[in-house]
CSV table of C-alpha atoms and ligand atoms in Angstrom, one decimal:
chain,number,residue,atom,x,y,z
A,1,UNK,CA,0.0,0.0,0.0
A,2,UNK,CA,1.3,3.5,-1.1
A,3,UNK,CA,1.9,5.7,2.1
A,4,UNK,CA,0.0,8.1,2.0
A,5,UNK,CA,0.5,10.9,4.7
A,6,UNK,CA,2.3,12.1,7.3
A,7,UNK,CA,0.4,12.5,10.4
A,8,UNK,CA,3.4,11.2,12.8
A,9,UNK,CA,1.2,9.6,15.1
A,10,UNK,CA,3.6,6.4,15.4
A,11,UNK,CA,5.9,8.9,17.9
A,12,UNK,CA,8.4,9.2,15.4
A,13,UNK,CA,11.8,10.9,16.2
A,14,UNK,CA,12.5,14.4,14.9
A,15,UNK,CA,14.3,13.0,11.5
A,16,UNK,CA,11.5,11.2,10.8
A,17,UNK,CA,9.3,14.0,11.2
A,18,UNK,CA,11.5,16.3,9.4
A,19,UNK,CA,11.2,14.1,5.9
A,20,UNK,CA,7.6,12.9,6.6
A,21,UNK,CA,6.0,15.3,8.4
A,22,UNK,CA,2.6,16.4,7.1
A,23,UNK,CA,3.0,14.5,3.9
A,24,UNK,CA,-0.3,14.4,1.6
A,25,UNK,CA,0.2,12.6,-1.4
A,26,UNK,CA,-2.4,13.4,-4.3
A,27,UNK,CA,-3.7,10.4,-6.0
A,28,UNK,CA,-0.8,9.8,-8.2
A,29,UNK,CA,1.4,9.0,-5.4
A,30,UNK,CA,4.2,11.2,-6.0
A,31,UNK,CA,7.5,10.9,-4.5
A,32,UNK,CA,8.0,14.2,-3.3
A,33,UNK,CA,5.5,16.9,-2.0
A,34,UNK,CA,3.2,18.3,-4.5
A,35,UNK,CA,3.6,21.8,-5.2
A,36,UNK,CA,0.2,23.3,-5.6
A,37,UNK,CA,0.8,26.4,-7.4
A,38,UNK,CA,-3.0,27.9,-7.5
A,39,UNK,CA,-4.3,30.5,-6.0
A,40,UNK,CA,-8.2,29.0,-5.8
A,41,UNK,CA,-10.5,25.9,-5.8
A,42,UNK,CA,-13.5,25.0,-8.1
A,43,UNK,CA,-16.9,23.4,-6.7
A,44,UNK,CA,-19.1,20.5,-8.2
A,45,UNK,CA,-22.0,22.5,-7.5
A,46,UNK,CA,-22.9,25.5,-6.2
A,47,UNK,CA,-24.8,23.7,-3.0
A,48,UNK,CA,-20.7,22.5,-2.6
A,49,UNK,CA,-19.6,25.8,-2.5
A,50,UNK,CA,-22.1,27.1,0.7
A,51,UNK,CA,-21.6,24.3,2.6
A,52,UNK,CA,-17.5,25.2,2.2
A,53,UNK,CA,-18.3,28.8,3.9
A,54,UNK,CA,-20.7,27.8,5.8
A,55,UNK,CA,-18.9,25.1,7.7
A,56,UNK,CA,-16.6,26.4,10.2
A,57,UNK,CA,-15.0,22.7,10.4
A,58,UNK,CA,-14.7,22.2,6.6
A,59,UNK,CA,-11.6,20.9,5.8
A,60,UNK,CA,-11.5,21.4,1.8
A,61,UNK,CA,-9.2,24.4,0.5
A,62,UNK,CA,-11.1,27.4,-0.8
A,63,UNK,CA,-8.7,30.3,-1.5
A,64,UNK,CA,-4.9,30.3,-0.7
A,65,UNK,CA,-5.1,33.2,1.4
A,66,UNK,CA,-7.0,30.7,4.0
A,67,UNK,CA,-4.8,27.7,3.1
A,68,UNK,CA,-2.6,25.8,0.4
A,69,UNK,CA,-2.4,22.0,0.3
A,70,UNK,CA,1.7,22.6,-0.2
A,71,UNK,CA,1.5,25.3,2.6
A,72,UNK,CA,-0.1,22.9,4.9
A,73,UNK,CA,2.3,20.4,4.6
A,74,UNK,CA,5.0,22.8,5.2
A,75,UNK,CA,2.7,23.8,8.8
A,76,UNK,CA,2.5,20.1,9.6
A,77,UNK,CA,6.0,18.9,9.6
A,78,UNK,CA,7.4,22.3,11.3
A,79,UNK,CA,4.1,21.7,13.8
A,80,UNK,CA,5.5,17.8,14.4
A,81,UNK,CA,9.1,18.9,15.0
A,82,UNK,CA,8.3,21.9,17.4
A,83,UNK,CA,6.3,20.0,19.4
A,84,UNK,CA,3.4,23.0,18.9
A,85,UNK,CA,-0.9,22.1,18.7
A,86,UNK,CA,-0.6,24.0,15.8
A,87,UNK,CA,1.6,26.6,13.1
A,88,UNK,CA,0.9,29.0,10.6
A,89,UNK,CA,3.3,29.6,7.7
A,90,UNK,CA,3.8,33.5,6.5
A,91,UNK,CA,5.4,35.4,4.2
A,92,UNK,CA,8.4,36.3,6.2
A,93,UNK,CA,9.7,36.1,9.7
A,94,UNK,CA,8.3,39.6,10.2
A,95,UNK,CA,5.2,39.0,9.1
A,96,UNK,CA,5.5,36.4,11.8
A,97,UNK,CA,6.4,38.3,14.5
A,98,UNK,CA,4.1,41.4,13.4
A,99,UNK,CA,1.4,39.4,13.5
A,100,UNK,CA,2.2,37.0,16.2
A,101,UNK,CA,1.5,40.4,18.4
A,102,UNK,CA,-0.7,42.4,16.7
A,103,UNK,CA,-3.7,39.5,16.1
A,104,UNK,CA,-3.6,39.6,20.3
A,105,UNK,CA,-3.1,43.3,21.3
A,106,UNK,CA,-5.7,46.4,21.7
A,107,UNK,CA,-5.3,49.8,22.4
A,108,UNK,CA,-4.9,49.9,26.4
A,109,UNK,CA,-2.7,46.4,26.5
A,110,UNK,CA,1.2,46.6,27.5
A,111,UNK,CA,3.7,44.5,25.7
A,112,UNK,CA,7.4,43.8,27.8
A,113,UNK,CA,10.3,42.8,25.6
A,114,UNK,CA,13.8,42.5,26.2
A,115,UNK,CA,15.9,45.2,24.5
A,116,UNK,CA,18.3,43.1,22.4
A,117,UNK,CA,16.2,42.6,19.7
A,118,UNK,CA,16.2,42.2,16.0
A,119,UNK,CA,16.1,45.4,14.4
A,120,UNK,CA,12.3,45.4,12.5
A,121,UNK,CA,11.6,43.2,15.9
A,122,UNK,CA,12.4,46.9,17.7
A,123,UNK,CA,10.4,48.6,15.3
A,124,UNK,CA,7.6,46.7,16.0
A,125,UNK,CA,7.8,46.9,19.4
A,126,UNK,CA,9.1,50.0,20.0
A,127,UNK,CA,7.5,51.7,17.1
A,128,UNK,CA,4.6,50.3,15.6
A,129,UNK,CA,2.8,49.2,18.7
A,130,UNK,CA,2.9,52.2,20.9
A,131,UNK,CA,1.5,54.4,17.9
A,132,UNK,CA,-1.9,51.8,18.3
A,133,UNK,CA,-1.9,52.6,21.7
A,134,UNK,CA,-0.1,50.0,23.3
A,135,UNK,CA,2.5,50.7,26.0
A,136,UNK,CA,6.0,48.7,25.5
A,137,UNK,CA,8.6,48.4,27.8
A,138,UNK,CA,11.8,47.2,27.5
A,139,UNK,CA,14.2,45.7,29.7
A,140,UNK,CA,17.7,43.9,29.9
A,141,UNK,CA,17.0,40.0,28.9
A,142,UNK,CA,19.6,39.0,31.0
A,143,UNK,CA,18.5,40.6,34.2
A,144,UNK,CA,15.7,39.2,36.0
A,145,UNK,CA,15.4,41.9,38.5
A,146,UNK,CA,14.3,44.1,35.4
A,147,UNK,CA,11.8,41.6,34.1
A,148,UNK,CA,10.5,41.1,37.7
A,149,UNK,CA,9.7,45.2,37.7
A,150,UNK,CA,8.2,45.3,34.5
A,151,UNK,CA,5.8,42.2,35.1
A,152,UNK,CA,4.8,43.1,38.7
A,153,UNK,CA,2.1,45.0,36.6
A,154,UNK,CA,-0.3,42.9,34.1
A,155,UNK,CA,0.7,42.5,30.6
A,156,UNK,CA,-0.5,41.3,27.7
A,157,UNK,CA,2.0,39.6,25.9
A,158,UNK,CA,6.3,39.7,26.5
A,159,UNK,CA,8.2,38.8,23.5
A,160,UNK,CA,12.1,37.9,23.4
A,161,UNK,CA,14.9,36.5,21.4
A,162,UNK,CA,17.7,34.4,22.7
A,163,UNK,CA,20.2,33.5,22.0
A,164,UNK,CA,19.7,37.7,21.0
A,165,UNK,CA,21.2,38.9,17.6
A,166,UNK,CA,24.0,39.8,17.5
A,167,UNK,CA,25.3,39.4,21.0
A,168,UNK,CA,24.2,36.2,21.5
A,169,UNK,CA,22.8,37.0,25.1
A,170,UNK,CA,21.0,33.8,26.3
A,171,UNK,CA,17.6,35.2,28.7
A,172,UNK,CA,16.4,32.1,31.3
A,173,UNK,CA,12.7,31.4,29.2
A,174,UNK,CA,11.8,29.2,32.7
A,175,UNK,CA,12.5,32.6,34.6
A,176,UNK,CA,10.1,34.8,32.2
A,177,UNK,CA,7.5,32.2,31.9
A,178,UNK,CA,6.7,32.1,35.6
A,179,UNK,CA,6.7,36.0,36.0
A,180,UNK,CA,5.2,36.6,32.3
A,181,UNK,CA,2.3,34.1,33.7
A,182,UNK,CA,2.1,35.9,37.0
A,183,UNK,CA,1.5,39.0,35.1
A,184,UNK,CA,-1.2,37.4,32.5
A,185,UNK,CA,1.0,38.0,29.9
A,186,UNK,CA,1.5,35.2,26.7
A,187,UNK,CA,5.6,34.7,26.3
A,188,UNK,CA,6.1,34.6,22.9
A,189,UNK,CA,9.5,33.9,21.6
A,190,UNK,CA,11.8,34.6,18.4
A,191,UNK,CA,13.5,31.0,18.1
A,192,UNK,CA,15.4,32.0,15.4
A,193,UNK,CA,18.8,31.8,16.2
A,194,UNK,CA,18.3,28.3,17.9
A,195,UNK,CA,16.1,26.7,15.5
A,196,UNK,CA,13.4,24.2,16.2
A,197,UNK,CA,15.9,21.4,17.1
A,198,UNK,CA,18.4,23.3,19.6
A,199,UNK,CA,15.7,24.5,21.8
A,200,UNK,CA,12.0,23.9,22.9
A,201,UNK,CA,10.7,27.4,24.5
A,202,UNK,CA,7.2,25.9,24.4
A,203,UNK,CA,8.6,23.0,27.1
A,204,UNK,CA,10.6,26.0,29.0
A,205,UNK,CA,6.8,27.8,29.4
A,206,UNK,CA,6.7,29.6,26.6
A,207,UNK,CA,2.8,30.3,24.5
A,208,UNK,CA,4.0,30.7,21.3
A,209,UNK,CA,7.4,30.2,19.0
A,210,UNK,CA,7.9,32.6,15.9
A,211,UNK,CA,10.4,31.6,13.5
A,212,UNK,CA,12.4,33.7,10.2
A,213,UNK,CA,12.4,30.5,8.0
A,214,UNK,CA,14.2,32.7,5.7
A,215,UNK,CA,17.4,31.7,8.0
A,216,UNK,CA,18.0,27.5,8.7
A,217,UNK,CA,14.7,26.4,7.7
A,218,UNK,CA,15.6,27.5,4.0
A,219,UNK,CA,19.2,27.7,4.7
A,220,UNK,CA,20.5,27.7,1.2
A,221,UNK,CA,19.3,31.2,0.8
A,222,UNK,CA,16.4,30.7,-1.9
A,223,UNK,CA,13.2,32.5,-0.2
A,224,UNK,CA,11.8,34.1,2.6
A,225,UNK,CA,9.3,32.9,4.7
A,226,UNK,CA,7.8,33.1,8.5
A,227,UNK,CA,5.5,30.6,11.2
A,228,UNK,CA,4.1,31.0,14.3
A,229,UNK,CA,3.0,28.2,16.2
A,230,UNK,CA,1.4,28.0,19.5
A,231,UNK,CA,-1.8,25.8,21.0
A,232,UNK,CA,-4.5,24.8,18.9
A,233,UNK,CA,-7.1,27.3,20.4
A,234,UNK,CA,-5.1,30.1,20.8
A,235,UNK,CA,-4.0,30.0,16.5
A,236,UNK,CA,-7.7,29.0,15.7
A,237,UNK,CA,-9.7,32.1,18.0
A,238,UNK,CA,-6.7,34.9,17.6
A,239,UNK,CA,-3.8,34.3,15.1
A,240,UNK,CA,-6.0,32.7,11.8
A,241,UNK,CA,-9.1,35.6,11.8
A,242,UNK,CA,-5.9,38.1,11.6
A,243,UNK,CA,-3.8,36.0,8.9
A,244,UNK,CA,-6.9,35.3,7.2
A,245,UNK,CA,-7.9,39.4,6.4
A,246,UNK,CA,-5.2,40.9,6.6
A,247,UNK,CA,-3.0,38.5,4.3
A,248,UNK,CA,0.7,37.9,5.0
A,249,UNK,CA,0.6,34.3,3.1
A,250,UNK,CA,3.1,32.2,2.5
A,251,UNK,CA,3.8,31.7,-1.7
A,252,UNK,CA,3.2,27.6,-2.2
A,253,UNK,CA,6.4,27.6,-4.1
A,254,UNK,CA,8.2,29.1,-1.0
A,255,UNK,CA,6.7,26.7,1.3
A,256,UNK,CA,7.7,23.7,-0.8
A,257,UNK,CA,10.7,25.2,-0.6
A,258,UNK,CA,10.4,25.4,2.9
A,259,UNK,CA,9.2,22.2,3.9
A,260,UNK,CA,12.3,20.6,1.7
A,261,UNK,CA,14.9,22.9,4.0
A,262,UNK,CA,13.1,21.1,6.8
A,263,UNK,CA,13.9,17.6,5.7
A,264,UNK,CA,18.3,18.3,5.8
A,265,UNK,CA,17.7,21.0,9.0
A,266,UNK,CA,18.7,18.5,11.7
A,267,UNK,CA,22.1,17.5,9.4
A,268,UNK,CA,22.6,21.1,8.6
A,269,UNK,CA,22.0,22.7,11.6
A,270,UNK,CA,24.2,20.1,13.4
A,271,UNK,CA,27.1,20.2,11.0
A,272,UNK,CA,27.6,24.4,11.5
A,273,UNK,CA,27.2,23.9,14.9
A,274,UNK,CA,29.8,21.5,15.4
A,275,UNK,CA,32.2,23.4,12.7
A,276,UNK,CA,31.0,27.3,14.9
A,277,UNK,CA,31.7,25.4,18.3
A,278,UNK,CA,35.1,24.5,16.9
A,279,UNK,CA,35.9,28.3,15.6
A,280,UNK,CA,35.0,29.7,18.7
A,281,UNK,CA,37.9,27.4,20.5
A,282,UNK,CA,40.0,28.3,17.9
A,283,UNK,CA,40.0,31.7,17.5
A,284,UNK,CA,39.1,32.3,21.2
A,285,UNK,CA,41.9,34.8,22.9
A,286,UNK,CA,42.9,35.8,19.3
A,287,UNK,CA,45.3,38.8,19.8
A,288,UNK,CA,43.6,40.8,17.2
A,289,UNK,CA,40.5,40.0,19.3
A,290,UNK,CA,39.1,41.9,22.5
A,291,UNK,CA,36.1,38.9,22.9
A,292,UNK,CA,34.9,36.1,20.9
A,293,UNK,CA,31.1,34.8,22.1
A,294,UNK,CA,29.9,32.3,21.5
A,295,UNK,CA,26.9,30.2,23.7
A,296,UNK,CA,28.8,27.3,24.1
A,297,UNK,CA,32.2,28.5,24.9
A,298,UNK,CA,32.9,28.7,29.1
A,299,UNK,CA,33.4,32.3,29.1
A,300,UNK,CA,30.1,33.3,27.8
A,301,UNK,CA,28.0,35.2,30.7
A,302,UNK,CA,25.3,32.5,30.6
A,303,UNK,CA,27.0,29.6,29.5
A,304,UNK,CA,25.5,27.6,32.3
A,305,UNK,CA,22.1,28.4,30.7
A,306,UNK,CA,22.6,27.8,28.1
A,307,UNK,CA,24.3,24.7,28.5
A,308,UNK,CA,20.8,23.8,30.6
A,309,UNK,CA,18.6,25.3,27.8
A,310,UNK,CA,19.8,24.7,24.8
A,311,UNK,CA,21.2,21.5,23.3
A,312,UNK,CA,24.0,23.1,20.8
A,313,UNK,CA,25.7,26.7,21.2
A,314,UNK,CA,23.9,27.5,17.4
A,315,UNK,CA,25.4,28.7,14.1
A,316,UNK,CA,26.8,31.9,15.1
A,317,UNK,CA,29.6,33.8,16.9
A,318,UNK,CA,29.8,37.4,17.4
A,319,UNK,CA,33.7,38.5,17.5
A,320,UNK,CA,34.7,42.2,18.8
A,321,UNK,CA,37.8,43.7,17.2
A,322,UNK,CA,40.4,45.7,19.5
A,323,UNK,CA,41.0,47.7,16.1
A,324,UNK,CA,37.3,49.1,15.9
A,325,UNK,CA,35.6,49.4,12.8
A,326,UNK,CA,39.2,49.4,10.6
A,327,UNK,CA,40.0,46.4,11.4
A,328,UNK,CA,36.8,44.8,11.3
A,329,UNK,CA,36.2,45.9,7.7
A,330,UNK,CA,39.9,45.0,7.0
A,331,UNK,CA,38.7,41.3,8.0
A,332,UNK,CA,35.6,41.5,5.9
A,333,UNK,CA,37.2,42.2,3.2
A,334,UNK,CA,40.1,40.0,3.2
A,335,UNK,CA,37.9,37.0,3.8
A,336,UNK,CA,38.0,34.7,0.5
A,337,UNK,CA,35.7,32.0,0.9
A,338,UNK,CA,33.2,33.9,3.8
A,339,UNK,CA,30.7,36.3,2.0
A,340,UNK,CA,29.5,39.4,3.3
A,341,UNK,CA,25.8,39.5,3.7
A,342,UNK,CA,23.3,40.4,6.3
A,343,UNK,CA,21.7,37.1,6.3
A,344,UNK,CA,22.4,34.3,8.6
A,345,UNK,CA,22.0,30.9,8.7
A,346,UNK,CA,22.7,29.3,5.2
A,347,UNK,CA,24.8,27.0,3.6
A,348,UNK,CA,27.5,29.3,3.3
A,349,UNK,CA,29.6,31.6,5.8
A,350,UNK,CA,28.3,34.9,5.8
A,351,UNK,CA,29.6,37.8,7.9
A,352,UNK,CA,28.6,41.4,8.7
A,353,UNK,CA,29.2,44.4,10.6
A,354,UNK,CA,26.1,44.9,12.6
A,355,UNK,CA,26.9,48.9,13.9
A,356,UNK,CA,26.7,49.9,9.9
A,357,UNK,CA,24.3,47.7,8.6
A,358,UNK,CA,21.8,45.2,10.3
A,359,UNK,CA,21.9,48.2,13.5
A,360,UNK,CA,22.5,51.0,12.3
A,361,UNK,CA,19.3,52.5,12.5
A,362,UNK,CA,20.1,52.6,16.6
A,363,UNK,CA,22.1,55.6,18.2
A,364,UNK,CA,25.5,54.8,18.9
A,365,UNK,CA,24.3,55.3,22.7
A,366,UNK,CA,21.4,52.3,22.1
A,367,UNK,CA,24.2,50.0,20.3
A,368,UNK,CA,26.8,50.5,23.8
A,369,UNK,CA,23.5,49.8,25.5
A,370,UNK,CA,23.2,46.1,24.1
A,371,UNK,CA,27.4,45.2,23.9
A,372,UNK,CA,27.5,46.4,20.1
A,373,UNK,CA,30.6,48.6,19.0
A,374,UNK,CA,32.6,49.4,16.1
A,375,UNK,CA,34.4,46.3,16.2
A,376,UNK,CA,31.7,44.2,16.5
A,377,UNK,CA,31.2,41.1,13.6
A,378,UNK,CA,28.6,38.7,13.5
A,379,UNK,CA,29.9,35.7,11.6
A,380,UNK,CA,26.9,32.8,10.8
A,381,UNK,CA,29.0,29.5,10.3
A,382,UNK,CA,27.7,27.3,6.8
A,383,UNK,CA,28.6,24.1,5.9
A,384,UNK,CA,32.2,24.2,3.9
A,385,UNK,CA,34.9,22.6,5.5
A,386,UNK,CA,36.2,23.6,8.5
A,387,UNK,CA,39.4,23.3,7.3
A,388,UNK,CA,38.7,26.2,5.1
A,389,UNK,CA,37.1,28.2,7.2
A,390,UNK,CA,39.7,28.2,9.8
A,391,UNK,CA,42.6,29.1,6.9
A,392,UNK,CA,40.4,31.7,5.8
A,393,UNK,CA,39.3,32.9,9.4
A,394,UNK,CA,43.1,32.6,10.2
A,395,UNK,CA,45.0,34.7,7.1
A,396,UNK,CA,41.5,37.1,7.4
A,397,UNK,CA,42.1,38.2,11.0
A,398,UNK,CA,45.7,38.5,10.4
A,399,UNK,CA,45.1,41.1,7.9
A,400,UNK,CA,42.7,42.9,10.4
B,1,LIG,C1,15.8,37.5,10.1
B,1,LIG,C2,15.2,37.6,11.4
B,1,LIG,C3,13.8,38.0,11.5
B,1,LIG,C4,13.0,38.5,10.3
B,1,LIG,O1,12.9,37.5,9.4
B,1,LIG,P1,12.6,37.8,7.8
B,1,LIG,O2,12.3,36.5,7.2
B,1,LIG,O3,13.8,38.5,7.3
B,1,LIG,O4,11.4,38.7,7.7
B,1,LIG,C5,13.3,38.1,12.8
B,1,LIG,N1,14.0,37.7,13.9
B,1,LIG,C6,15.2,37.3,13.8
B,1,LIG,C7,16.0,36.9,15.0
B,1,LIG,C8,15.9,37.2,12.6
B,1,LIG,O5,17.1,36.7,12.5
């Protein structure tokens, strides 16, 4: 009998999940996913086509702005691997995170976040939200003091990233949970940087997980795309009404896309972390270097937690050059095989300077605030051979 779908109810492990995951073979029992590249469904009868809008429970597809058969496998197997009652795929990580917050807020509500956030995270945040009337407030991720201050006072939602781009700051999810539940506030958190395999915020406490799977989901830099994932109830009453009109939807091609990252992620995501992990000792104490952080690495400020909460240190390391911005640029641009680029996450080594490009919309007085300076680089670790990367790391931060 041909297999047919993917509804991992055998308690399959995470690889197993990650290749068959939400699989729905059409009738002609193709090999890979289908990619259904339409933007509508047809009806045997008009009577057909009531009873699909009528029906609250109907499962049929009836415009792709509701739901794509490709789209939904993507949701499934990303759902299966994070554990989650249920994910929606978007557009893009921001239309994740945008709308992650906005489908629960009103006028009235306050949102806490920590401070070390991805730049259009900020802008959301910071920006976006206050001019609807919510209040945010922001505090160090790393100090719990802070967080206990802001959440002594209800909340509606606190959002947070860690490990934090770029400096990799690693904020105790357990510790926020318990105070962000106190406070009646949903914990919603950024997962990005340690992907759906290196750490489970929704087992730490946390309501709902928001991924860029522009970065390793994709990981060989082909499209953008976003999910959100959080219980069943909480997607069905707040998050699909708010996907469904205002329309952030994920492109079927991008999702098959998507849901083919997903099947190599575990083998990906393990390989750069083994090769970043090996780097970081390496280049650790590098004369050219005032710090080298990386999550793993003993002298990070919460390598204990993140020993405890994550299971890898991730795919990237944040160096800070004693030479400021010259020599930082002088090792960008003698780097041979390591691209430039303000994307993370891929296949290959990529690198920026995050006080002139990814941050620079910040004051210089905000970027001290959160550890970033002139000589700051972020460096995402890819998949070529380590030995290469270390010559080219090595003859690089020479020239710096
Ligand atoms: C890239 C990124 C985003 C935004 O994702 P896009 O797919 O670029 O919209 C949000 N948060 C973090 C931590 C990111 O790295």
């Amino acid at each position: 009998m041909v297999k047919e779908s993917g509804n991992g109810s055998r308690g399959w492990g995470s690889r197993t999940r990650a290749v068959r995951g939400g699989l729905d073979r059409s009738g002609h029992h193709e090999t890979a996913e289908a990619m259904y590249l339409t933007s509508g469904f047809v009806y045997g009868s008009a009577a057909e086509a009531e009873e699909a809008f009528a029906s609250k429970k109907s499962t049929r597809y009836v415009y792709s702005r509701f739901g794509n058969p490709t789209v939904a496998m993507f949701e499934e197997r990303l759902r299966q691997l994070e554990g989650a009652g249920a994910c929606r795929a978007v557009a893009s990580g921001m239309a994740a995170v945008s709308a992650s917050l906005l489908c629960q807020v009103r006028a009235g509500d306050r949102v806490v976040a920590s401070r070390a956030l991805f730049g259009s995270c900020q802008y959301i945040v910071g920006e976006l939200l206050p001019r609807y009337g919510v209040e945010a407030v922001f505090v160090d991720g790393t100090d719990e003091a802070q967080w206990r201050a802001a959440l002594t006072r209800p909340a509606k939602a606190v959002f947070l990233e860690t490990p934090s781009n770029p400096m990799l700051e690693v904020i105790d999810l357990r510790m926020v949970a318990a105070l962000a539940r106190q406070a009646g506030a949903r914990v919603v958190v950024d997962n990005v940087f340690a992907t759906p395999l290196l750490q489970k915020p929704l087992e730490l406490g946390a309501d709902i997980v928001v991924y860029s799977a522009t970065k390793h989901i994709d990981g060989q830099g082909r499209c953008l795309g976003g999910a959100v994932l959080g219980s069943a109830e909480w997607v069905e009453a707040e998050l699909v009404p708010f996907l469904r009109h205002t329309g952030p939807a994920l492109s079927p091609f991008n999702a098959w896309t998507l849901a083919k990252g997903l099947e190599t992620l575990d083998l990906r995501v393990a390989a750069s972390c083994a090769s970043a992990l090996a780097l970081a000792r390496r280049f650790e104490g590098h004369p050219k270097l005032a710090r080298l952080r990386y999550p793993f690495l003993e002298s990070h400020p919460q390598h204990a937690l993140a020993r405890a909460q994550m299971s890898a240190g991730g795919t990237i390391i944040t160096l800070g050059f004693r030479g400021g911005k010259e020599a930082a640029f002088r090792f960008l641009d003698a780097l041979e095989i390591v691209d430039i680029s303000n994307n993370l996450g891929d296949s290959k080594s990529l690198t920026c300077h995050p006080a002139t490009t990814t941050h620079q919309r910040l004051t210089e007085a905000e970027r001290a605030h959160l550890g970033i300076d002139a000589g700051t680089v972020r460096f995402s670790v890819g998949l070529e051979d380590l030995a290469d990367l270390e010559a080219d790391l090595a003859q690089a931060l020479d020239a710096a």
